[in-house]
PDB file of C-alpha atoms in Angstrom:
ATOM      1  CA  UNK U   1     101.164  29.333  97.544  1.00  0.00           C
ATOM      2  CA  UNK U   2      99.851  31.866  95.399  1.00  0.00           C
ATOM      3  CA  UNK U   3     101.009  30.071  92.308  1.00  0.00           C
ATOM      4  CA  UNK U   4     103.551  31.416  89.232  1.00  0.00           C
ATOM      5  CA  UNK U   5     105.307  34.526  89.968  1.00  0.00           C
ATOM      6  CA  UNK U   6     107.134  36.547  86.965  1.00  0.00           C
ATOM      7  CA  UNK U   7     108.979  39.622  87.613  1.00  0.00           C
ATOM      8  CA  UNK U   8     108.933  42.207  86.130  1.00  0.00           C
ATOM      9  CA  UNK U   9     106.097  42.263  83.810  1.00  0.00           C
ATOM     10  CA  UNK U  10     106.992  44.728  81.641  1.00  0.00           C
ATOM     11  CA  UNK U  11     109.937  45.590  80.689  1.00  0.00           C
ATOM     12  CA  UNK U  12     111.716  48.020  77.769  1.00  0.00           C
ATOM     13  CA  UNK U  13     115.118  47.935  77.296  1.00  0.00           C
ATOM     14  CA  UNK U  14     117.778  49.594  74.295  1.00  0.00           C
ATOM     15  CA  UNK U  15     118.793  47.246  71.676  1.00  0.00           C
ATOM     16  CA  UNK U  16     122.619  45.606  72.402  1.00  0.00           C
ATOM     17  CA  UNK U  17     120.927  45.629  76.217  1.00  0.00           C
ATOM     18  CA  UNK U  18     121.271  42.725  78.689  1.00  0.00           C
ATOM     19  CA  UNK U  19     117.781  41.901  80.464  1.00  0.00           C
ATOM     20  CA  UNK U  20     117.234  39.613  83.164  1.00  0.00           C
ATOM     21  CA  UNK U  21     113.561  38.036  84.206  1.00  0.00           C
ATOM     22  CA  UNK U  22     112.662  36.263  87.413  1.00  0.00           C
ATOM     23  CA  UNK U  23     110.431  33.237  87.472  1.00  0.00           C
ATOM     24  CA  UNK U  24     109.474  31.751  91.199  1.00  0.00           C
ATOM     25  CA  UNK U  25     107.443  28.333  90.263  1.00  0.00           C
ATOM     26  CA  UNK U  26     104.748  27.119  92.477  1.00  0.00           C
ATOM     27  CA  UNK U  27     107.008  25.424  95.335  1.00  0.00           C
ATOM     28  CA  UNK U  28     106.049  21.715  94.678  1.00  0.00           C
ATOM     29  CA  UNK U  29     106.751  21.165  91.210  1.00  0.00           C
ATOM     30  CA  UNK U  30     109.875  19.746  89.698  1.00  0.00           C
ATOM     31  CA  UNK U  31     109.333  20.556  86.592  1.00  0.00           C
ATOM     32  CA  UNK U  32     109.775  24.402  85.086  1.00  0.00           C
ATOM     33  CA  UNK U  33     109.314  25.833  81.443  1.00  0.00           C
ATOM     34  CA  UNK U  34     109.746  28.999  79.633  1.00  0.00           C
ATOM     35  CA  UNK U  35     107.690  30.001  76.314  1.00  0.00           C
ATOM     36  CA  UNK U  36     107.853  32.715  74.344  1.00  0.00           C
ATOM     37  CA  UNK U  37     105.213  34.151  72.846  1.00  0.00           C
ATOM     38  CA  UNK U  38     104.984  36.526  70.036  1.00  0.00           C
ATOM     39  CA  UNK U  39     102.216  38.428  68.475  1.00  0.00           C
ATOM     40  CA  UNK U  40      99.252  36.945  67.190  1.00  0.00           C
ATOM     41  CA  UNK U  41     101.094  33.079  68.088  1.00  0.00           C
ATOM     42  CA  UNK U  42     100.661  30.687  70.974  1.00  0.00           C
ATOM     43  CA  UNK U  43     103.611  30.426  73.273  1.00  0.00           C
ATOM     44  CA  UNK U  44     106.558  28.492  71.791  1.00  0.00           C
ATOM     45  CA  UNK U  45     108.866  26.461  73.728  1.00  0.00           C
ATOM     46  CA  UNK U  46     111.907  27.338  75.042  1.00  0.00           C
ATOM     47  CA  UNK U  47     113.431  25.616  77.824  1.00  0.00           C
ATOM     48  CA  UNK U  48     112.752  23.364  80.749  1.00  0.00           C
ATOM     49  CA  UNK U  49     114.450  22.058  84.214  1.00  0.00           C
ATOM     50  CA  UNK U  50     113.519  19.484  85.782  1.00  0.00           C
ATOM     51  CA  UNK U  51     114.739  20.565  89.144  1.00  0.00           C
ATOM     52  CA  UNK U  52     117.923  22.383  89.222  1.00  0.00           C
ATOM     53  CA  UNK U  53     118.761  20.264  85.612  1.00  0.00           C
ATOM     54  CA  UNK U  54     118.236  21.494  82.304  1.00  0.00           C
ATOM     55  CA  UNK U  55     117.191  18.476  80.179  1.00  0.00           C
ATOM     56  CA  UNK U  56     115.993  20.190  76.676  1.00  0.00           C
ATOM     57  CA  UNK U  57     116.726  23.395  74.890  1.00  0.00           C
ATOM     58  CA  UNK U  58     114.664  24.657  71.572  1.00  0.00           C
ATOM     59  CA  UNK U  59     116.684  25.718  68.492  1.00  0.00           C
ATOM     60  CA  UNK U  60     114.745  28.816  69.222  1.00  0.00           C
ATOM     61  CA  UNK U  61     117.059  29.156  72.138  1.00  0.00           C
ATOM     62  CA  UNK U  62     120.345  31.331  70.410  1.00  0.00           C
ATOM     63  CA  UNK U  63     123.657  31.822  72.266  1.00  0.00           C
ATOM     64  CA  UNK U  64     122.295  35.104  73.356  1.00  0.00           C
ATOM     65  CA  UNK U  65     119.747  33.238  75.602  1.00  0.00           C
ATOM     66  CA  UNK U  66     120.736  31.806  78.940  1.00  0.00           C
ATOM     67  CA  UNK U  67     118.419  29.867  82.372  1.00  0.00           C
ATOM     68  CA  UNK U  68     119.432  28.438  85.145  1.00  0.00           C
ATOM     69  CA  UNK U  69     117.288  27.088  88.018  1.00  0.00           C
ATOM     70  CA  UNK U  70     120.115  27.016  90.762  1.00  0.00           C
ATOM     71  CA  UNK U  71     118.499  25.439  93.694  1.00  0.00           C
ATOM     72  CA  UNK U  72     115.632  24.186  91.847  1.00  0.00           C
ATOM     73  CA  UNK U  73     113.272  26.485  92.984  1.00  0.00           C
ATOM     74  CA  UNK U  74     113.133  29.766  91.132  1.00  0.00           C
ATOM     75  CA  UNK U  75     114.685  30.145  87.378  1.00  0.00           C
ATOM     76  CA  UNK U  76     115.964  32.874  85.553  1.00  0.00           C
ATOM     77  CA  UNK U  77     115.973  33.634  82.107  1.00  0.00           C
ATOM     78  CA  UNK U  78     119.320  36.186  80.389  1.00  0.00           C
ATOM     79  CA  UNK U  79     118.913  37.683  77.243  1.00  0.00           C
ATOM     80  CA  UNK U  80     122.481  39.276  76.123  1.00  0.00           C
ATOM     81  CA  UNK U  81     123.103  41.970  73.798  1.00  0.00           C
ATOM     82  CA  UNK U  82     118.943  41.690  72.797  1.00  0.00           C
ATOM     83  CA  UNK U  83     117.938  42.622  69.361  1.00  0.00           C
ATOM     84  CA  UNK U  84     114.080  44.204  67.947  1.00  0.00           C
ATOM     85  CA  UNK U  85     112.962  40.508  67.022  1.00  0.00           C
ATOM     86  CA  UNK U  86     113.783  39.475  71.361  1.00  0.00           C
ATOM     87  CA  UNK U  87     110.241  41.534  71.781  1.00  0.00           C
ATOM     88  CA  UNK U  88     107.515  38.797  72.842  1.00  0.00           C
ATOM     89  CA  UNK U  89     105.492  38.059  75.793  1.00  0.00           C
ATOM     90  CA  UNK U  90     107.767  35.684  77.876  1.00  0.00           C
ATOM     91  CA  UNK U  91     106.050  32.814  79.844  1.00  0.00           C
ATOM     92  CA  UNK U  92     107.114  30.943  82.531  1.00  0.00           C
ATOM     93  CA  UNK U  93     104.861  27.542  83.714  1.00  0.00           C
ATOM     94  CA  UNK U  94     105.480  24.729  86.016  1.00  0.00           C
ATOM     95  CA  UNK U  95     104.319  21.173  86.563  1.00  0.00           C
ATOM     96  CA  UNK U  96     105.289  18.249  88.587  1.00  0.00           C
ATOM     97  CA  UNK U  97     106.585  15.273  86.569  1.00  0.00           C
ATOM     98  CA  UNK U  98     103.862  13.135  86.373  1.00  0.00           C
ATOM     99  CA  UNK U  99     101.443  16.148  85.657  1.00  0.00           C
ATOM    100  CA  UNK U 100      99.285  15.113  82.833  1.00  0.00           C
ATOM    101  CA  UNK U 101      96.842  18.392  84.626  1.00  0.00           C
ATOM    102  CA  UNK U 102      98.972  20.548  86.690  1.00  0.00           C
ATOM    103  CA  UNK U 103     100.549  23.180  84.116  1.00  0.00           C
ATOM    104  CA  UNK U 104     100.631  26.457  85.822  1.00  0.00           C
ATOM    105  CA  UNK U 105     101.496  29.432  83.473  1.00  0.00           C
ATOM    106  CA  UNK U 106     102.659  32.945  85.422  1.00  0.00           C
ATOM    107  CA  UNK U 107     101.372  36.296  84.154  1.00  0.00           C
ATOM    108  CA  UNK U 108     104.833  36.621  81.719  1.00  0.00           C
ATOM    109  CA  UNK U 109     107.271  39.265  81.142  1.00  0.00           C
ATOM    110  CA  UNK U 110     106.696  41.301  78.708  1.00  0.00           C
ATOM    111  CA  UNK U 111     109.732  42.577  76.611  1.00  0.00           C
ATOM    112  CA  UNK U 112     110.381  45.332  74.366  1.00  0.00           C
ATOM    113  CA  UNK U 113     113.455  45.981  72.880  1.00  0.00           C
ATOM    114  CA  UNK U 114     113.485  49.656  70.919  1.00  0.00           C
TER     115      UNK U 114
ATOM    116  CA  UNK R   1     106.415  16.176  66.958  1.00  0.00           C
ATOM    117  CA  UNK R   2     102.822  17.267  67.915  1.00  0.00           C
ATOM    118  CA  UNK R   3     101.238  20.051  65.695  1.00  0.00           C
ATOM    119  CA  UNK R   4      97.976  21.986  66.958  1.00  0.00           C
ATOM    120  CA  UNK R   5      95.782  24.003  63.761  1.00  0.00           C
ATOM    121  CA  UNK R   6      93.135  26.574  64.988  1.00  0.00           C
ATOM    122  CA  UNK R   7      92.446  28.462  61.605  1.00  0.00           C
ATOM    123  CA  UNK R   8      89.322  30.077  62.946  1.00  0.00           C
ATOM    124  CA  UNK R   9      88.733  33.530  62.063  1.00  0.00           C
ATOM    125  CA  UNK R  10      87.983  35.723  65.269  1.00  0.00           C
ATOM    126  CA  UNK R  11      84.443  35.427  66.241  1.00  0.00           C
ATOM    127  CA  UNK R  12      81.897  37.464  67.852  1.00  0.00           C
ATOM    128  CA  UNK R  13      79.329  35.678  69.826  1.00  0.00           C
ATOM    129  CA  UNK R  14      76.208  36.863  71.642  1.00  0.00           C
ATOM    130  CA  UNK R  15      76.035  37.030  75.749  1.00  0.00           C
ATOM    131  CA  UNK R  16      74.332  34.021  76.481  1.00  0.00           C
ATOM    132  CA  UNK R  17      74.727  31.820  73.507  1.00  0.00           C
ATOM    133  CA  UNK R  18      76.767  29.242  73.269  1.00  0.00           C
ATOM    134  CA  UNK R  19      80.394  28.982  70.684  1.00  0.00           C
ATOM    135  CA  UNK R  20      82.853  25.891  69.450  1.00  0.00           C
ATOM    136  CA  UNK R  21      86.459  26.841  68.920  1.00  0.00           C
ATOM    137  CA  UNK R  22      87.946  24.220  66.487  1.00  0.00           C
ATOM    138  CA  UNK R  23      91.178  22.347  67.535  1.00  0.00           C
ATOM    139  CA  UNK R  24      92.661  19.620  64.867  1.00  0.00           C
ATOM    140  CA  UNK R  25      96.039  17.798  65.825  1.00  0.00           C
ATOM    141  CA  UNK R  26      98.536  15.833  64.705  1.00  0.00           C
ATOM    142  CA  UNK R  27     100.759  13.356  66.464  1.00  0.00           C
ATOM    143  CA  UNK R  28     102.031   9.932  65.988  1.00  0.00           C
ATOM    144  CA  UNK R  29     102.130   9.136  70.049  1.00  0.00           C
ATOM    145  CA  UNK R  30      99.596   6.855  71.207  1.00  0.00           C
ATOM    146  CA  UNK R  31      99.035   8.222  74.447  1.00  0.00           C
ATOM    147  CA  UNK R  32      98.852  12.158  74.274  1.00  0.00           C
ATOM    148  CA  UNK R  33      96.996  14.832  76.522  1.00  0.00           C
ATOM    149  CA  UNK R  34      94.912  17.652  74.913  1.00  0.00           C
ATOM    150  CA  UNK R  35      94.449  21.085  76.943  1.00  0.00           C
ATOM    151  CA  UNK R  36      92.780  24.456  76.372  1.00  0.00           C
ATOM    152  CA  UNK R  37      93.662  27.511  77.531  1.00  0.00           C
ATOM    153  CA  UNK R  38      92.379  30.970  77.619  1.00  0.00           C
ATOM    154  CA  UNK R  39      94.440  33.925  77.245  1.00  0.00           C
ATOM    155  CA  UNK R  40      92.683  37.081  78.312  1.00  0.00           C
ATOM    156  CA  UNK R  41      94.425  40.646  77.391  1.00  0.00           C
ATOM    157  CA  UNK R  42      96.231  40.837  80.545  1.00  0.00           C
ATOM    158  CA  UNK R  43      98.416  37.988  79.259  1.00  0.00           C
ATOM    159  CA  UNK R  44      98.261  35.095  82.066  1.00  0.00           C
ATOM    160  CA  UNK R  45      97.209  32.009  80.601  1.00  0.00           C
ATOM    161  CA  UNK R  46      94.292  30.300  82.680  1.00  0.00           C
ATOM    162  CA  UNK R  47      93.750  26.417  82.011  1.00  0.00           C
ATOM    163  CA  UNK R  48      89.896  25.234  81.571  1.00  0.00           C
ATOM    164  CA  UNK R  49      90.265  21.769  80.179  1.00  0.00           C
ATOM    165  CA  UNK R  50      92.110  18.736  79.524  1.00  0.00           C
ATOM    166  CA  UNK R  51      90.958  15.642  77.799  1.00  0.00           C
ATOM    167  CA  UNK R  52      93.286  12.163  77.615  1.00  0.00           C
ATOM    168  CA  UNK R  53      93.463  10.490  74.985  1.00  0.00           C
ATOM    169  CA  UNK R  54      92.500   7.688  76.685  1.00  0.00           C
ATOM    170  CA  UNK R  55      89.587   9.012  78.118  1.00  0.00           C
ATOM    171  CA  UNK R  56      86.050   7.302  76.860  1.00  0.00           C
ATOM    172  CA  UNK R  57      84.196  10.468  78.201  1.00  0.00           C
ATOM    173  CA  UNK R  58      84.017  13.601  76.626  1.00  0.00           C
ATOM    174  CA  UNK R  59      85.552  16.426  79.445  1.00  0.00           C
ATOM    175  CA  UNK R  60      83.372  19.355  80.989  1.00  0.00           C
ATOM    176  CA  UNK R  61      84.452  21.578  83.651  1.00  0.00           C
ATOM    177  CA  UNK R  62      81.479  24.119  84.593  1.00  0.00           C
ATOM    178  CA  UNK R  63      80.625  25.735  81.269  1.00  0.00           C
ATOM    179  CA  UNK R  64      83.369  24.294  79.071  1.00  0.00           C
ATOM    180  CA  UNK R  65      83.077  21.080  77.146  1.00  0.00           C
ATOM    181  CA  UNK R  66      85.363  19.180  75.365  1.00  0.00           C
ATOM    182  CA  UNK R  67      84.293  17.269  72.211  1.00  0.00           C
ATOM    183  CA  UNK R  68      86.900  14.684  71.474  1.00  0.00           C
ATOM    184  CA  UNK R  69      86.374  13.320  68.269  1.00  0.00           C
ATOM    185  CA  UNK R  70      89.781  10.446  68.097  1.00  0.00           C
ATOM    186  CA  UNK R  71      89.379   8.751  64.518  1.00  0.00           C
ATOM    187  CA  UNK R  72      88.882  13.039  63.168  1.00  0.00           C
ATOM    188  CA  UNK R  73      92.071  14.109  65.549  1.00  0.00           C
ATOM    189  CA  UNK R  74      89.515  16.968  66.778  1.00  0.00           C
ATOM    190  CA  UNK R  75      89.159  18.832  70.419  1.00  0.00           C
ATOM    191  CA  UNK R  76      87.057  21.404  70.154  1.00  0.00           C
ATOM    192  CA  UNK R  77      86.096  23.572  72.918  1.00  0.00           C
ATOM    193  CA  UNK R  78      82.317  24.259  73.712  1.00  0.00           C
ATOM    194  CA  UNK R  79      81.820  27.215  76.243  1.00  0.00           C
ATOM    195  CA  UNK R  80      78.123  27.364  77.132  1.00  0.00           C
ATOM    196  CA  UNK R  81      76.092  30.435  78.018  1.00  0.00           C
ATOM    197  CA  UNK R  82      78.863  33.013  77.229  1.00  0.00           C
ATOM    198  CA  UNK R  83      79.699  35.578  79.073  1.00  0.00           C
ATOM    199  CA  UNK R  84      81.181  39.306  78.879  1.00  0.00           C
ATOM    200  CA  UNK R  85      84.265  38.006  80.593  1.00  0.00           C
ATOM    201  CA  UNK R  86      85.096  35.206  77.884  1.00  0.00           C
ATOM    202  CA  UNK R  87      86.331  37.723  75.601  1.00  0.00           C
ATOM    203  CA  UNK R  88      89.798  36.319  75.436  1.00  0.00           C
ATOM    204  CA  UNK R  89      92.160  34.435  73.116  1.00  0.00           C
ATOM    205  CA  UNK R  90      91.581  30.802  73.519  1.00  0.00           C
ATOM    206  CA  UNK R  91      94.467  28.056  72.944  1.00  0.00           C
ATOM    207  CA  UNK R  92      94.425  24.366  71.930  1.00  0.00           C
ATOM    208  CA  UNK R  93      97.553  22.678  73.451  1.00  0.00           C
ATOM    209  CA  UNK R  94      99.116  19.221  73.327  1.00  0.00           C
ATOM    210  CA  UNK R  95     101.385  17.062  75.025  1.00  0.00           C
ATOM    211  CA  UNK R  96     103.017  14.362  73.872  1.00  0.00           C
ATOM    212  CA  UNK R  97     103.862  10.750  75.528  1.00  0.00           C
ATOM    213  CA  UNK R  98     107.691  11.289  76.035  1.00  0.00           C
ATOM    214  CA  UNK R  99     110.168  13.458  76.919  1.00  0.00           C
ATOM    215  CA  UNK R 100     109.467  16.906  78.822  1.00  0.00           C
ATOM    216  CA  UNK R 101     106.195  16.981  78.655  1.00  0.00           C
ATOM    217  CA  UNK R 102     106.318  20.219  76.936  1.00  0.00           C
ATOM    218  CA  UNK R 103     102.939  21.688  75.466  1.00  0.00           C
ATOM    219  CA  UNK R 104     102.777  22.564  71.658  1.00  0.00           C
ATOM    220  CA  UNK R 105     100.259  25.214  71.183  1.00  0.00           C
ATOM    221  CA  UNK R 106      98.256  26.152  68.302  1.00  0.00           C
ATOM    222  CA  UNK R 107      98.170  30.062  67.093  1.00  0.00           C
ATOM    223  CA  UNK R 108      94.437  30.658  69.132  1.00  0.00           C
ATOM    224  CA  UNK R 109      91.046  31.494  68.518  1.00  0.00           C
ATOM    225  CA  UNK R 110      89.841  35.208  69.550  1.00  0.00           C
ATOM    226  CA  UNK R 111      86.884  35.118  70.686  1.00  0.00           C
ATOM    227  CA  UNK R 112      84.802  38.731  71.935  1.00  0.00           C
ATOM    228  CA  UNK R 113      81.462  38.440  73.522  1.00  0.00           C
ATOM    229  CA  UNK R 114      78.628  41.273  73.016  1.00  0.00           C
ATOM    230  CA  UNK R 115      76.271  42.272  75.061  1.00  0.00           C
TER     231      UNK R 115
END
């Protein structure tokens, strides 16, 4: 297990735009969170699953943003008709449930909406 | 709700020496878990520490120390004997007793090392 995956890790996409980004957790862990994170701030949450379930969403989370974990493996993360403030460094972590160590971030996607 | 405050300034430290990044926190859990991470400019975020707030020791892992200070709410980070590749932005995390587990971050520390 080579640990978080993110794909892509860069991406740029036209405002009004749907974008789509890929997170593959490390296989063990139950437990699966995106962050944002914009410049010059640590990450903020978003979202987690706890297997295929998602238990909490932020307020930071609009209409326009969508996850699912369908199998409880790997999650996705949908941003719909994106707008200039979507840009931010987009990280994905796992953990297993009793993890008090054990957070695992990926590398992130990195969006830019122009 | 768990708040994280790293107000530092970014600082420049000399190859070799050694720097504390400041972490101050705010929670009203009693049990609570206290992480740092570093951040270098290729974006991954690479854990170094963690310290419980249970813990009666003080946590090191290799050149990184952790001075928990309870009654002051304070986890600074020590990193000994810096080194070119420390230049980075380092976090102070938290997580709380219930719920998710999620980690509330503070806004980082930069930190650039000189030869």
């Amino acid at each position: 297990d080579t640990g978080v995956s993110q794909d892509p890790r860069h991406k740029i996409t036209k405002r009004g735009q749907n974008v789509t980004f890929r997170c593959d957790p490390i296989s063990e862990h139950n437990r699966l969170y995106w962050y944002r994170q914009t410049l010059g701030q640590g990450p903020e949450f978003l979202t987690y699953f706890q297997n295929e379930a998602q238990l909490e969403k932020s307020r930071l989370l609009s209409d326009r943003f969508s996850a699912e974990r369908p199998k409880g493996s790997f999650s996705t993360l949908e941003i719909q008709r994106t707008e200039q403030g979507d840009s931010a460094m987009y990280l994905c972590a796992s953990s297993l449930i009793s993890g008090s160590y054990g957070y695992t971030f990926g590398s992130g996607t990195r969006l830019t909406v122009v | 709700a768990q708040k994280i405050t790293q107000t530092q300034p970014g600082m420049f430290v000399q190859e070799k020496e050694a720097v504390t990044l400041d972490c101050t926190y705010d929670t009203s859990d009693q049990s609570y878990g206290l992480f740092w991470y570093k951040q270098p400019s290729s974006g991954e975020m690479i854990f170094l520490i963690y310290q419980g707030s249970y813990d009666e020791q003080n946590a090191t892992e290799g050149r990184y120390s952790l001075n928990f200070q309870k009654a002051r709410k304070s986890a600074n980070l020590v990193i000994s004997a810096s080194q070119l590749g420390d230049s980075a932005m380092y976090f102070c995390a938290m997580r709380g007793t219930y719920g998710n587990n999620r980690l509330a971050f503070g806004k980082g520390n930069q930190v650039v090392v000189i030869p």
